Amino acid sequence: MVLPNDASILTHFASLEDPRDERGKEHLLLDIITIAICAVICGAEGWTDIEEYGRAKVHWLQTFLSLPNGIPTHDTFARLFARLEPEQMQQCFIEWIGAISQLTQGEIIALDGKTVRGSYDSSGKGAIHMVSAWASTNRLVLGQRKVQEKSNEIRAIPELLEVLAIAGCIVTIDAMGCQREIAAAIIDQGADYVLALKDNQPTLFEDVQWLFEQAQSIQFQDVEHDVAQSLDKGHGRIEVRRCYTLSGSELDYLVQKNQWKGLQTVAMVESERRLNGKVSTERRYYLSSLSKDAAVINAAIRSHWTIENGLHWVLDVSFHEDACRIRKDHAPQNMSLLRQIALNLLGQDKSTKVGISAKRKKAGWDDAYLARILAQ
């Protein structure tokens, strides 16, 4: 069986640099990478699982892999992925994403971090924290970046943005990423931003709050503004969301305005929830390089949270990421990338109307289905 064509994922890892010594090398690098990807798609959660998958599927794997010395042991998988350079793995991943997807104008790119909780070790090394970029419409992971120890997302986000092709897109980030340098990096990449504003930027936060209080006190008359409203119902809950935006000369009251590259609009989202006869109201604030169109900004804010249920939740529930105890050297980061490869491949398959967990099982049962998954 000839697996994939030139657009398949396997071809994009052919240029990966092999960190092993030539002496004693028994298995081809691309064979090992391919077996690992196939195994993780089909439900493998660790190196022993990957070896067992390979042995169970060896006859099928031999139809398109060389396997000069059979299936590698779990120790071989563990040693290799601990040594593979994550930056090179990431570059191969990004090249593959560029080959299989086309981001549309206005695509919402949500950036958010997640801790891989099982990746700590007893020597005091903490669990790794990964920042991922998620295309909300295409439902694809576009890339990831590890937050270095004794650092935070503020440094990792610009590094991730630098390697992504996001021109024409709208980048959304929570309050941790509401930083002048990050806003400038997004504009420099040809994209727009919607950044959550909280009291980690205390002066600007208070000024924006004051601006909306003044606008509301005159019922938004004679100010450059827009408003959009949406209504959600479900499980006895009713939520009304109103997004108000201010732009133009109104922003001249913000002392820090010129320090934020591209800033055109500030937004306030007022959520009114009704449940069991009780009413609660919450207000959240945002900075944006977009024009004052409240409907567009409100949609971007709402789309940001698809990274939680489309990526983070699936990694925890379907891939059991937090339970994984892989922790040596680069292995946690590389295994995280293998999961995201599997999630992207499974998510792009539209031939069967089942969830990710069921697709993983089907791929393990049906080699023809797995071949179609890999050839996307």
Tab-separated table of C-alpha atoms in Angstrom:
chain	number	residue	atom	x	y	z
A	1	MET	CA	0.000	0.000	0.000
A	2	VAL	CA	1.357	3.434	-0.908
A	3	LEU	CA	0.237	5.779	1.809
A	4	PRO	CA	0.237	9.442	1.309
A	5	ASN	CA	0.853	11.848	-1.484
A	6	ASP	CA	3.113	14.886	-1.443
A	7	ALA	CA	0.695	16.804	0.770
A	8	SER	CA	0.739	14.184	3.547
A	9	ILE	CA	2.204	14.754	6.968
A	10	LEU	CA	4.893	12.093	6.647
A	11	THR	CA	6.722	13.926	3.867
A	12	HIS	CA	7.078	17.008	6.050
A	13	PHE	CA	9.159	15.160	8.634
A	14	ALA	CA	11.628	13.796	6.086
A	15	SER	CA	13.961	16.768	6.655
A	16	LEU	CA	14.113	16.277	10.427
A	17	GLU	CA	17.693	16.082	11.736
A	18	ASP	CA	18.516	12.749	13.371
A	19	PRO	CA	20.206	13.309	16.776
A	20	ARG	CA	21.483	9.703	17.017
A	21	ASP	CA	25.036	8.499	16.443
A	22	GLU	CA	25.384	6.671	13.121
A	23	ARG	CA	27.010	3.721	14.881
A	24	GLY	CA	24.501	1.189	16.075
A	25	LYS	CA	21.547	2.909	14.412
A	26	GLU	CA	19.094	0.100	13.647
A	27	HIS	CA	15.905	1.960	12.717
A	28	LEU	CA	15.162	4.724	10.236
A	29	LEU	CA	14.153	8.050	11.767
A	30	LEU	CA	11.077	8.484	9.565
A	31	ASP	CA	9.944	4.928	10.393
A	32	ILE	CA	10.050	5.751	14.111
A	33	ILE	CA	8.234	9.078	13.651
A	34	THR	CA	5.558	7.441	11.489
A	35	ILE	CA	4.912	4.579	13.899
A	36	ALA	CA	4.606	7.061	16.772
A	37	ILE	CA	2.125	9.255	14.883
A	38	CYS	CA	0.020	6.251	13.854
A	39	ALA	CA	0.059	4.850	17.383
A	40	VAL	CA	-0.973	8.115	19.042
A	41	ILE	CA	-3.796	8.545	16.527
A	42	CYS	CA	-4.978	5.051	17.471
A	43	GLY	CA	-4.928	5.588	21.233
A	44	ALA	CA	-1.326	5.092	22.404
A	45	GLU	CA	-0.439	7.211	25.443
A	46	GLY	CA	3.189	6.233	26.095
A	47	TRP	CA	6.265	4.566	24.628
A	48	THR	CA	5.234	1.021	25.634
A	49	ASP	CA	1.841	1.580	23.983
A	50	ILE	CA	3.600	2.759	20.827
A	51	GLU	CA	5.818	-0.332	20.703
A	52	GLU	CA	2.829	-2.642	21.232
A	53	TYR	CA	0.898	-0.869	18.496
A	54	GLY	CA	3.834	-1.323	16.125
A	55	ARG	CA	4.100	-5.039	16.853
A	56	ALA	CA	0.352	-5.534	16.435
A	57	LYS	CA	0.348	-3.670	13.082
A	58	VAL	CA	3.769	-4.686	11.776
A	59	HIS	CA	2.443	-6.382	8.608
A	60	TRP	CA	0.423	-3.282	7.662
A	61	LEU	CA	3.301	-0.930	8.505
A	62	GLN	CA	5.625	-2.959	6.293
A	63	THR	CA	3.488	-2.078	3.275
A	64	PHE	CA	4.833	1.489	3.319
A	65	LEU	CA	7.755	1.607	5.810
A	66	SER	CA	11.205	0.048	5.450
A	67	LEU	CA	11.496	-1.386	8.998
A	68	PRO	CA	14.965	-2.914	8.341
A	69	ASN	CA	15.124	-4.339	11.862
A	70	GLY	CA	11.451	-4.662	12.696
A	71	ILE	CA	9.643	-2.566	15.299
A	72	PRO	CA	11.780	-0.442	17.660
A	73	THR	CA	11.536	-1.097	21.393
A	74	HIS	CA	9.840	1.324	23.743
A	75	ASP	CA	13.272	2.355	25.029
A	76	THR	CA	14.269	3.336	21.490
A	77	PHE	CA	11.174	5.511	21.128
A	78	ALA	CA	11.808	7.074	24.536
A	79	ARG	CA	15.474	7.856	23.853
A	80	LEU	CA	14.825	9.324	20.425
A	81	PHE	CA	11.953	11.616	21.405
A	82	ALA	CA	13.885	12.783	24.456
A	83	ARG	CA	16.686	13.928	22.133
A	84	LEU	CA	14.787	15.224	19.082
A	85	GLU	CA	15.062	19.007	18.871
A	86	PRO	CA	11.585	20.426	19.586
A	87	GLU	CA	12.189	23.503	17.432
A	88	GLN	CA	12.803	21.301	14.402
A	89	MET	CA	9.746	19.196	15.201
A	90	GLN	CA	7.729	22.388	15.470
A	91	GLN	CA	9.005	23.673	12.122
A	92	CYS	CA	8.023	20.412	10.390
A	93	PHE	CA	4.607	20.654	12.044
A	94	ILE	CA	4.080	24.250	10.886
A	95	GLU	CA	5.119	23.403	7.318
A	96	TRP	CA	2.583	20.581	7.310
A	97	ILE	CA	-0.179	22.868	8.631
A	98	GLY	CA	0.634	25.357	5.885
A	99	ALA	CA	0.271	22.603	3.279
A	100	ILE	CA	-3.103	21.286	4.461
A	101	SER	CA	-4.905	24.482	5.472
A	102	GLN	CA	-5.657	27.946	4.208
A	103	LEU	CA	-6.478	30.533	6.845
A	104	THR	CA	-9.242	32.833	5.661
A	105	GLN	CA	-9.321	36.600	6.076
A	106	GLY	CA	-10.580	37.346	9.583
A	107	GLU	CA	-9.865	33.860	10.976
A	108	ILE	CA	-9.834	33.970	14.782
A	109	ILE	CA	-6.522	32.672	16.169
A	110	ALA	CA	-6.821	32.017	19.909
A	111	LEU	CA	-3.621	31.799	21.952
A	112	ASP	CA	-3.732	30.180	25.365
A	113	GLY	CA	-1.556	28.092	27.663
A	114	LYS	CA	-2.016	24.675	29.240
A	115	THR	CA	0.064	22.818	31.813
A	116	VAL	CA	0.846	19.143	31.087
A	117	ARG	CA	0.361	18.194	34.718
A	118	GLY	CA	1.938	14.736	34.679
A	119	SER	CA	5.240	15.901	33.179
A	120	TYR	CA	6.899	16.886	36.489
A	121	ASP	CA	9.499	14.671	38.138
A	122	SER	CA	10.607	13.978	41.704
A	123	SER	CA	13.923	15.815	41.258
A	124	GLY	CA	12.063	19.114	41.406
A	125	LYS	CA	11.516	19.695	37.691
A	126	GLY	CA	8.090	21.248	37.282
A	127	ALA	CA	5.407	20.233	34.802
A	128	ILE	CA	5.856	21.832	31.394
A	129	HIS	CA	3.496	24.606	30.296
A	130	MET	CA	2.682	24.894	26.591
A	131	VAL	CA	1.203	27.876	24.744
A	132	SER	CA	-0.792	26.871	21.674
A	133	ALA	CA	-2.319	28.746	18.739
A	134	TRP	CA	-5.764	27.519	17.696
A	135	ALA	CA	-7.615	28.423	14.484
A	136	SER	CA	-11.224	28.562	15.642
A	137	THR	CA	-12.929	28.225	12.246
A	138	ASN	CA	-10.655	25.535	10.821
A	139	ARG	CA	-10.374	23.903	14.268
A	140	LEU	CA	-6.660	23.310	13.875
A	141	VAL	CA	-3.682	23.669	16.167
A	142	LEU	CA	-1.322	25.970	14.271
A	143	GLY	CA	1.689	25.668	16.561
A	144	GLN	CA	2.902	25.511	20.130
A	145	ARG	CA	5.708	26.884	22.271
A	146	LYS	CA	7.029	25.676	25.613
A	147	VAL	CA	7.149	28.226	28.411
A	148	GLN	CA	10.661	28.040	29.812
A	149	GLU	CA	11.155	27.313	33.493
A	150	LYS	CA	11.108	30.425	35.701
A	151	SER	CA	9.394	32.284	32.866
A	152	ASN	CA	5.796	32.827	31.758
A	153	GLU	CA	3.543	33.094	28.723
A	154	ILE	CA	4.535	36.713	28.123
A	155	ARG	CA	7.861	35.557	26.672
A	156	ALA	CA	6.553	32.455	24.911
A	157	ILE	CA	3.717	34.176	23.023
A	158	PRO	CA	5.913	36.481	20.868
A	159	GLU	CA	8.186	33.529	20.043
A	160	LEU	CA	5.165	31.552	18.859
A	161	LEU	CA	3.730	34.473	16.888
A	162	GLU	CA	7.046	34.890	15.091
A	163	VAL	CA	6.821	31.484	13.387
A	164	LEU	CA	3.127	31.637	12.448
A	165	ALA	CA	1.660	32.933	9.182
A	166	ILE	CA	-1.239	34.976	10.575
A	167	ALA	CA	-1.532	37.938	8.198
A	168	GLY	CA	-5.176	39.001	7.897
A	169	CYS	CA	-6.235	37.052	10.994
A	170	ILE	CA	-7.545	38.249	14.366
A	171	VAL	CA	-5.481	37.096	17.357
A	172	THR	CA	-7.242	36.777	20.714
A	173	ILE	CA	-5.393	36.373	24.016
A	174	ASP	CA	-6.466	36.445	27.652
A	175	ALA	CA	-5.250	39.043	30.145
A	176	MET	CA	-1.834	37.409	30.648
A	177	GLY	CA	-0.982	38.275	27.042
A	178	CYS	CA	-2.271	41.844	27.221
A	179	GLN	CA	1.170	43.412	26.799
A	180	ARG	CA	2.402	46.255	24.583
A	181	GLU	CA	5.156	44.098	23.059
A	182	ILE	CA	2.676	41.352	22.154
A	183	ALA	CA	0.251	43.837	20.573
A	184	ALA	CA	3.125	45.230	18.495
A	185	ALA	CA	4.242	41.738	17.437
A	186	ILE	CA	0.728	40.943	16.184
A	187	ILE	CA	0.504	44.166	14.173
A	188	ASP	CA	3.981	43.578	12.742
A	189	GLN	CA	2.777	40.163	11.504
A	190	GLY	CA	-0.037	41.836	9.561
A	191	ALA	CA	-2.787	40.659	11.923
A	192	ASP	CA	-5.235	42.338	14.307
A	193	TYR	CA	-5.744	41.730	18.005
A	194	VAL	CA	-8.440	41.534	20.656
A	195	LEU	CA	-6.760	41.402	24.074
A	196	ALA	CA	-8.559	40.870	27.396
A	197	LEU	CA	-7.802	43.751	29.773
A	198	LYS	CA	-7.678	43.211	33.530
A	199	ASP	CA	-5.920	44.735	36.495
A	200	ASN	CA	-2.509	43.376	35.499
A	201	GLN	CA	-2.542	46.656	33.548
A	202	PRO	CA	-4.012	48.662	36.470
A	203	THR	CA	-3.807	52.226	35.145
A	204	LEU	CA	-5.107	51.384	31.682
A	205	PHE	CA	-7.797	49.103	33.165
A	206	GLU	CA	-9.085	51.877	35.418
A	207	ASP	CA	-8.994	54.394	32.574
A	208	VAL	CA	-11.003	52.137	30.256
A	209	GLN	CA	-13.535	51.465	33.019
A	210	TRP	CA	-13.873	55.200	33.598
A	211	LEU	CA	-14.305	55.810	29.859
A	212	PHE	CA	-17.263	53.432	29.684
A	213	GLU	CA	-18.777	54.816	32.889
A	214	GLN	CA	-18.741	58.290	31.354
A	215	ALA	CA	-20.181	57.028	28.082
A	216	GLN	CA	-22.940	55.147	29.905
A	217	SER	CA	-23.766	58.166	32.033
A	218	ILE	CA	-24.756	60.038	28.867
A	219	GLN	CA	-26.257	56.896	27.353
A	220	PHE	CA	-23.524	56.802	24.673
A	221	GLN	CA	-24.857	59.973	23.050
A	222	ASP	CA	-22.347	62.087	21.109
A	223	VAL	CA	-19.577	59.471	21.383
A	224	GLU	CA	-18.137	57.246	18.659
A	225	HIS	CA	-19.493	53.860	19.644
A	226	ASP	CA	-21.212	50.705	18.478
A	227	VAL	CA	-23.203	47.997	20.236
A	228	ALA	CA	-24.121	44.387	19.467
A	229	GLN	CA	-26.252	41.943	21.428
A	230	SER	CA	-26.544	38.165	21.467
A	231	LEU	CA	-28.776	35.764	23.361
A	232	ASP	CA	-27.985	32.219	24.505
A	233	LYS	CA	-30.394	29.731	26.051
A	234	GLY	CA	-29.829	26.259	27.445
A	235	HIS	CA	-30.392	24.078	30.520
A	236	GLY	CA	-32.642	26.659	32.110
A	237	ARG	CA	-30.061	29.421	31.686
A	238	ILE	CA	-30.550	32.601	29.688
A	239	GLU	CA	-27.551	34.788	28.925
A	240	VAL	CA	-27.727	38.158	27.230
A	241	ARG	CA	-24.376	39.519	26.043
A	242	ARG	CA	-24.008	43.148	25.042
A	243	CYS	CA	-20.784	44.329	23.485
A	244	TYR	CA	-20.134	48.078	23.538
A	245	THR	CA	-17.197	49.638	21.696
A	246	LEU	CA	-15.612	53.086	21.832
A	247	SER	CA	-13.178	54.431	19.259
A	248	GLY	CA	-11.927	57.556	17.560
A	249	SER	CA	-11.438	60.707	19.617
A	250	GLU	CA	-12.871	59.005	22.714
A	251	LEU	CA	-9.596	57.085	23.070
A	252	ASP	CA	-7.669	60.372	23.392
A	253	TYR	CA	-8.619	60.273	27.082
A	254	LEU	CA	-6.417	57.192	27.513
A	255	VAL	CA	-2.992	58.367	28.634
A	256	GLN	CA	-1.363	55.124	27.402
A	257	LYS	CA	-3.085	54.998	24.018
A	258	ASN	CA	0.028	55.749	21.948
A	259	GLN	CA	1.998	53.018	23.740
A	260	TRP	CA	-0.239	50.330	22.223
A	261	LYS	CA	0.574	49.806	18.564
A	262	GLY	CA	-2.484	49.688	16.341
A	263	LEU	CA	-4.987	50.379	19.122
A	264	GLN	CA	-8.255	51.618	17.588
A	265	THR	CA	-11.024	50.408	19.870
A	266	VAL	CA	-11.803	49.522	23.461
A	267	ALA	CA	-14.679	47.169	24.183
A	268	MET	CA	-16.841	46.229	27.144
A	269	VAL	CA	-18.818	42.996	27.194
A	270	GLU	CA	-21.692	42.971	29.670
A	271	SER	CA	-23.050	39.499	30.378
A	272	GLU	CA	-26.401	39.150	32.125
A	273	ARG	CA	-27.153	35.597	33.262
A	274	ARG	CA	-30.528	34.379	34.484
A	275	LEU	CA	-30.736	31.001	36.194
A	276	ASN	CA	-33.349	29.696	38.633
A	277	GLY	CA	-34.757	33.163	39.135
A	278	LYS	CA	-31.365	34.692	39.968
A	279	VAL	CA	-29.753	37.387	37.844
A	280	SER	CA	-26.012	38.095	37.771
A	281	THR	CA	-24.093	40.636	35.708
A	282	GLU	CA	-20.418	40.644	34.741
A	283	ARG	CA	-18.408	43.196	32.780
A	284	ARG	CA	-15.177	42.462	30.918
A	285	TYR	CA	-12.941	44.837	29.002
A	286	TYR	CA	-10.798	44.492	25.877
A	287	LEU	CA	-8.305	46.348	23.691
A	288	SER	CA	-8.483	45.909	19.925
A	289	SER	CA	-6.783	47.039	16.737
A	290	LEU	CA	-10.059	46.453	14.886
A	291	SER	CA	-12.537	49.185	13.979
A	292	LYS	CA	-15.464	49.782	16.326
A	293	ASP	CA	-17.714	47.073	14.782
A	294	ALA	CA	-19.117	45.557	17.979
A	295	ALA	CA	-20.515	42.452	16.269
A	296	VAL	CA	-17.086	41.502	14.884
A	297	ILE	CA	-15.308	42.112	18.185
A	298	ASN	CA	-17.992	40.241	20.152
A	299	ALA	CA	-17.686	37.255	17.790
A	300	ALA	CA	-13.905	37.262	18.210
A	301	ILE	CA	-14.214	37.311	22.006
A	302	ARG	CA	-16.672	34.427	21.963
A	303	SER	CA	-14.556	32.424	19.517
A	304	HIS	CA	-11.541	32.667	21.809
A	305	TRP	CA	-13.047	30.137	24.188
A	306	THR	CA	-13.227	27.424	21.525
A	307	ILE	CA	-9.592	26.723	22.391
A	308	GLU	CA	-10.806	25.448	25.759
A	309	ASN	CA	-13.347	22.904	24.500
A	310	GLY	CA	-11.796	22.270	21.069
A	311	LEU	CA	-8.214	21.763	22.224
A	312	HIS	CA	-7.514	21.734	25.971
A	313	TRP	CA	-10.606	19.727	26.940
A	314	VAL	CA	-10.066	17.188	24.142
A	315	LEU	CA	-6.394	16.729	25.087
A	316	ASP	CA	-7.409	16.007	28.683
A	317	VAL	CA	-10.484	13.860	28.051
A	318	SER	CA	-9.712	12.041	24.784
A	319	PHE	CA	-5.902	11.903	24.978
A	320	HIS	CA	-5.531	11.794	28.800
A	321	GLU	CA	-2.709	14.325	28.531
A	322	ASP	CA	-2.630	15.280	32.211
A	323	ALA	CA	-2.183	11.634	33.235
A	324	CYS	CA	0.853	11.118	30.994
A	325	ARG	CA	4.086	10.672	32.993
A	326	ILE	CA	6.537	11.169	30.119
A	327	ARG	CA	9.007	13.684	31.522
A	328	LYS	CA	12.611	13.148	30.336
A	329	ASP	CA	14.400	15.970	28.470
A	330	HIS	CA	12.502	16.996	25.285
A	331	ALA	CA	10.118	14.020	25.429
A	332	PRO	CA	7.137	15.805	27.100
A	333	GLN	CA	7.219	18.602	24.535
A	334	ASN	CA	7.555	16.212	21.600
A	335	MET	CA	4.788	13.948	22.862
A	336	SER	CA	2.579	17.016	23.241
A	337	LEU	CA	3.223	17.769	19.572
A	338	LEU	CA	2.372	14.172	18.584
A	339	ARG	CA	-0.991	14.569	20.324
A	340	GLN	CA	-1.657	17.803	18.464
A	341	ILE	CA	-0.743	16.159	15.158
A	342	ALA	CA	-3.205	13.362	15.935
A	343	LEU	CA	-5.906	15.830	16.969
A	344	ASN	CA	-5.500	17.864	13.778
A	345	LEU	CA	-5.624	14.786	11.555
A	346	LEU	CA	-8.654	13.339	13.304
A	347	GLY	CA	-10.414	16.694	13.482
A	348	GLN	CA	-10.038	17.300	9.747
A	349	ASP	CA	-11.678	13.972	8.892
A	350	LYS	CA	-15.323	14.575	7.925
A	351	SER	CA	-16.089	11.058	6.692
A	352	THR	CA	-17.549	9.891	9.985
A	353	LYS	CA	-19.836	11.773	12.385
A	354	VAL	CA	-18.349	10.696	15.715
A	355	GLY	CA	-16.146	12.303	18.333
A	356	ILE	CA	-12.367	12.233	18.617
A	357	SER	CA	-12.314	9.271	21.038
A	358	ALA	CA	-14.428	7.154	18.679
A	359	LYS	CA	-12.292	8.173	15.689
A	360	ARG	CA	-9.150	7.042	17.540
A	361	LYS	CA	-10.713	3.629	18.108
A	362	LYS	CA	-11.854	3.353	14.506
A	363	ALA	CA	-8.348	4.227	13.276
A	364	GLY	CA	-6.960	1.420	15.429
A	365	TRP	CA	-9.482	-1.063	14.078
A	366	ASP	CA	-9.549	-0.033	10.410
A	367	ASP	CA	-6.219	0.334	8.592
A	368	ALA	CA	-7.889	1.780	5.502
A	369	TYR	CA	-9.453	4.521	7.625
A	370	LEU	CA	-6.088	5.312	9.235
A	371	ALA	CA	-4.485	5.484	5.769
A	372	ARG	CA	-7.084	8.078	4.723
A	373	ILE	CA	-6.407	10.040	7.917
A	374	LEU	CA	-2.657	10.121	7.223
A	375	ALA	CA	-3.104	11.092	3.579
A	376	GLN	CA	-4.975	14.331	4.331
